[in-house]
């Protein structure tokens, strides 16, 4: 057999497997389980992109919990 024919048969087999799996899941999994799964709480971690300027430990350079180095204060001196 030639390679393109083998690949086509392989991908056709994958499609058959996924379609059958979807059909079996639709017949076996109760709708209440799907609703409960969809209504679960939001995960603890935000889904947005991370702030590239944040430190790896989650703090930032201007955190009020972190003391300033000696001789610096919170206000800019102009």
Coordinates of N, CA and C in Angstrom, one line a residue:
X1 N 0.8 -1.2 0.0 CA 0.0 0.0 0.0 C 0.9 1.2 0.0
X2 N 0.4 2.3 -0.6 CA 1.1 3.5 -0.7 C 0.8 4.3 0.6
X3 N 1.8 5.2 0.9 CA 1.7 6.0 2.1 C 0.4 6.9 2.2
X4 N 0.0 7.6 1.1 CA -1.2 8.4 1.2 C -2.4 7.6 1.4
X5 N -2.5 6.4 0.9 CA -3.7 5.5 1.2 C -3.7 5.1 2.6
X6 N -2.5 4.7 3.1 CA -2.4 4.3 4.6 C -2.8 5.5 5.5
X7 N -2.3 6.7 5.2 CA -2.7 7.8 6.0 C -4.2 8.1 5.9
X8 N -4.8 8.0 4.7 CA -6.2 8.3 4.6 C -7.0 7.3 5.4
X9 N -6.6 6.0 5.3 CA -7.3 5.0 6.1 C -7.2 5.2 7.6
X10 N -6.0 5.6 8.0 CA -5.7 5.9 9.4 C -6.6 7.0 9.9
X11 N -6.7 8.1 9.2 CA -7.5 9.2 9.6 C -9.0 8.9 9.5
X12 N -9.4 8.1 8.6 CA -10.8 7.7 8.5 C -11.1 6.8 9.7
X13 N -10.2 5.9 10.1 CA -10.4 5.1 11.3 C -10.5 6.0 12.6
X14 N -9.7 7.1 12.7 CA -9.8 8.0 13.8 C -11.1 8.7 13.8
X15 N -11.6 9.1 12.7 CA -12.9 9.7 12.6 C -14.0 8.8 13.1
X16 N -13.9 7.5 12.7 CA -14.9 6.5 13.1 C -14.9 6.3 14.6
X17 N -13.7 6.2 15.2 CA -13.5 6.0 16.6 C -14.1 7.2 17.4
X18 N -13.8 8.4 17.0 CA -14.3 9.6 17.7 C -15.8 9.7 17.6
X19 N -16.4 9.5 16.4 CA -17.8 9.5 16.2 C -18.5 8.5 17.1
X20 N -18.0 7.3 17.1 CA -18.5 6.2 18.0 C -18.4 6.6 19.4
X21 N -17.3 7.2 19.9 CA -17.1 7.6 21.3 C -18.1 8.6 21.6
X22 N -18.4 9.6 20.8 CA -19.3 10.7 21.0 C -20.7 10.1 21.1
X23 N -21.1 9.2 20.3 CA -22.4 8.6 20.3 C -22.6 7.8 21.6
X24 N -21.6 7.0 22.0 CA -21.7 6.2 23.2 C -21.8 7.1 24.4
X25 N -21.0 8.2 24.5 CA -21.1 9.1 25.6 C -22.4 9.8 25.7
X26 N -23.0 10.1 24.5 CA -24.3 10.7 24.5 C -25.4 9.8 25.1
X27 N -25.2 8.5 24.8 CA -26.2 7.5 25.3 C -26.0 7.1 26.7
X28 N -24.8 7.1 27.2 CA -24.5 6.6 28.5 C -24.4 7.7 29.6
X29 N -23.9 8.8 29.4 CA -23.8 9.9 30.4 C -25.1 10.6 30.6
X30 N -25.6 10.6 31.8 CA -26.9 11.2 32.1 C -26.8 12.8 31.9
X31 N -27.8 13.4 31.5 CA -27.8 14.9 31.3 C -27.5 15.6 32.6
X32 N -28.0 15.1 33.8 CA -27.7 15.7 35.1 C -26.2 15.8 35.3
X33 N -25.5 14.8 35.0 CA -24.0 14.8 35.2 C -23.4 15.9 34.3
X34 N -23.9 16.1 33.1 CA -23.3 17.2 32.3 C -23.7 18.5 32.9
X35 N -24.9 18.7 33.3 CA -25.3 20.0 33.9 C -24.5 20.3 35.2
X36 N -24.3 19.3 36.0 CA -23.5 19.5 37.3 C -22.1 19.8 36.9
X37 N -21.5 19.2 35.9 CA -20.2 19.5 35.5 C -20.0 20.9 34.9
X38 N -21.0 21.3 34.2 CA -21.0 22.7 33.6 C -21.2 23.8 34.7
X39 N -21.9 23.4 35.8 CA -22.2 24.4 36.8 C -21.2 24.5 37.9
X40 N -20.0 23.7 37.8 CA -19.0 23.7 38.8 C -18.5 25.1 39.0
X41 N -17.9 25.4 40.2 CA -17.3 26.7 40.5 C -16.2 27.0 39.6
X42 N -16.0 28.3 39.5 CA -14.9 28.8 38.7 C -13.5 28.4 39.3
X43 N -12.5 28.0 38.6 CA -11.2 27.6 39.2 C -10.6 28.8 39.9
X44 N -9.7 28.4 40.9 CA -9.1 29.4 41.7 C -8.2 30.3 41.0
X45 N -7.6 29.8 39.9 CA -6.6 30.6 39.1 C -7.3 31.4 38.0
X46 N -6.9 32.7 37.8 CA -7.6 33.4 36.8 C -7.2 32.8 35.4
X47 N -8.1 33.0 34.5 CA -7.9 32.5 33.1 C -7.2 33.4 32.2
X48 N -7.0 34.6 32.6 CA -6.4 35.6 31.7 C -4.9 35.5 31.7
X49 N -4.2 36.2 30.8 CA -2.7 36.1 30.8 C -2.1 36.7 32.0
X50 N -0.9 36.2 32.3 CA -0.2 36.7 33.5 C 0.4 38.0 33.2
X51 N 0.6 38.8 34.3 CA 1.2 40.1 34.2 C 2.7 39.9 34.0
X52 N 3.3 40.3 32.8 CA 4.7 40.1 32.6 C 5.6 40.8 33.5
X53 N 5.1 41.9 34.1 CA 6.0 42.6 35.1 C 5.9 42.1 36.5
X54 N 5.1 41.2 36.8 CA 4.9 40.6 38.1 C 6.1 39.7 38.4
X55 N 6.4 39.7 39.7 CA 7.5 38.8 40.2 C 7.0 37.4 40.2
X56 N 7.8 36.3 40.2 CA 7.4 35.0 40.2 C 6.7 34.6 41.4
X57 N 6.9 35.2 42.6 CA 6.3 34.9 43.8 C 4.9 35.5 43.9
X58 N 4.5 36.3 42.9 CA 3.1 36.9 42.9 C 3.1 38.3 43.4
X59 N 4.2 38.8 44.0 CA 4.2 40.1 44.5 C 4.7 41.1 43.4
X60 N 4.7 42.3 43.7 CA 5.3 43.3 42.7 C 6.2 44.2 43.5
X61 N 6.9 45.1 42.7 CA 7.9 45.9 43.3 C 7.4 46.9 44.3
X62 N 6.1 47.3 44.2 CA 5.5 48.3 45.0 C 4.5 47.8 46.0
X63 N 4.7 46.6 46.4 CA 3.8 46.0 47.4 C 3.9 46.7 48.7
X64 N 2.8 47.1 49.4 CA 2.9 47.7 50.7 C 3.4 46.8 51.8
X65 N 3.3 45.5 51.6 CA 3.8 44.6 52.6 C 5.3 44.5 52.6
X66 N 6.0 44.9 51.5 CA 7.4 44.8 51.4 C 8.0 46.1 51.8
X67 N 9.0 46.1 52.7 CA 9.6 47.4 53.1 C 10.5 48.0 52.0
X68 N 10.6 49.3 52.0 CA 11.4 50.0 51.0 C 12.8 49.9 51.5
X69 N 13.8 49.9 50.5 CA 15.2 50.0 50.9 C 15.5 51.3 51.7
X70 N 16.5 51.3 52.4 CA 16.9 52.5 53.2 C 17.0 53.7 52.4
X71 N 16.4 54.8 52.8 CA 16.6 56.1 52.1 C 15.5 56.3 51.1
X72 N 14.6 55.4 50.8 CA 13.5 55.6 49.9 C 12.2 55.7 50.6
X73 N 11.3 56.4 50.0 CA 9.9 56.5 50.5 C 8.9 56.3 49.4
X74 N 7.6 56.4 49.7 CA 6.6 56.1 48.7 C 6.4 57.2 47.7
X75 N 6.9 58.4 47.9 CA 6.6 59.5 47.1 C 7.9 59.9 46.3
X76 N 7.6 60.3 45.0 CA 8.7 60.8 44.2 C 9.2 62.1 44.7
X77 N 10.5 62.3 44.7 CA 11.1 63.6 45.1 C 11.3 64.4 43.8
X78 N 10.7 65.5 43.6 CA 10.9 66.3 42.4 C 11.7 67.5 42.7

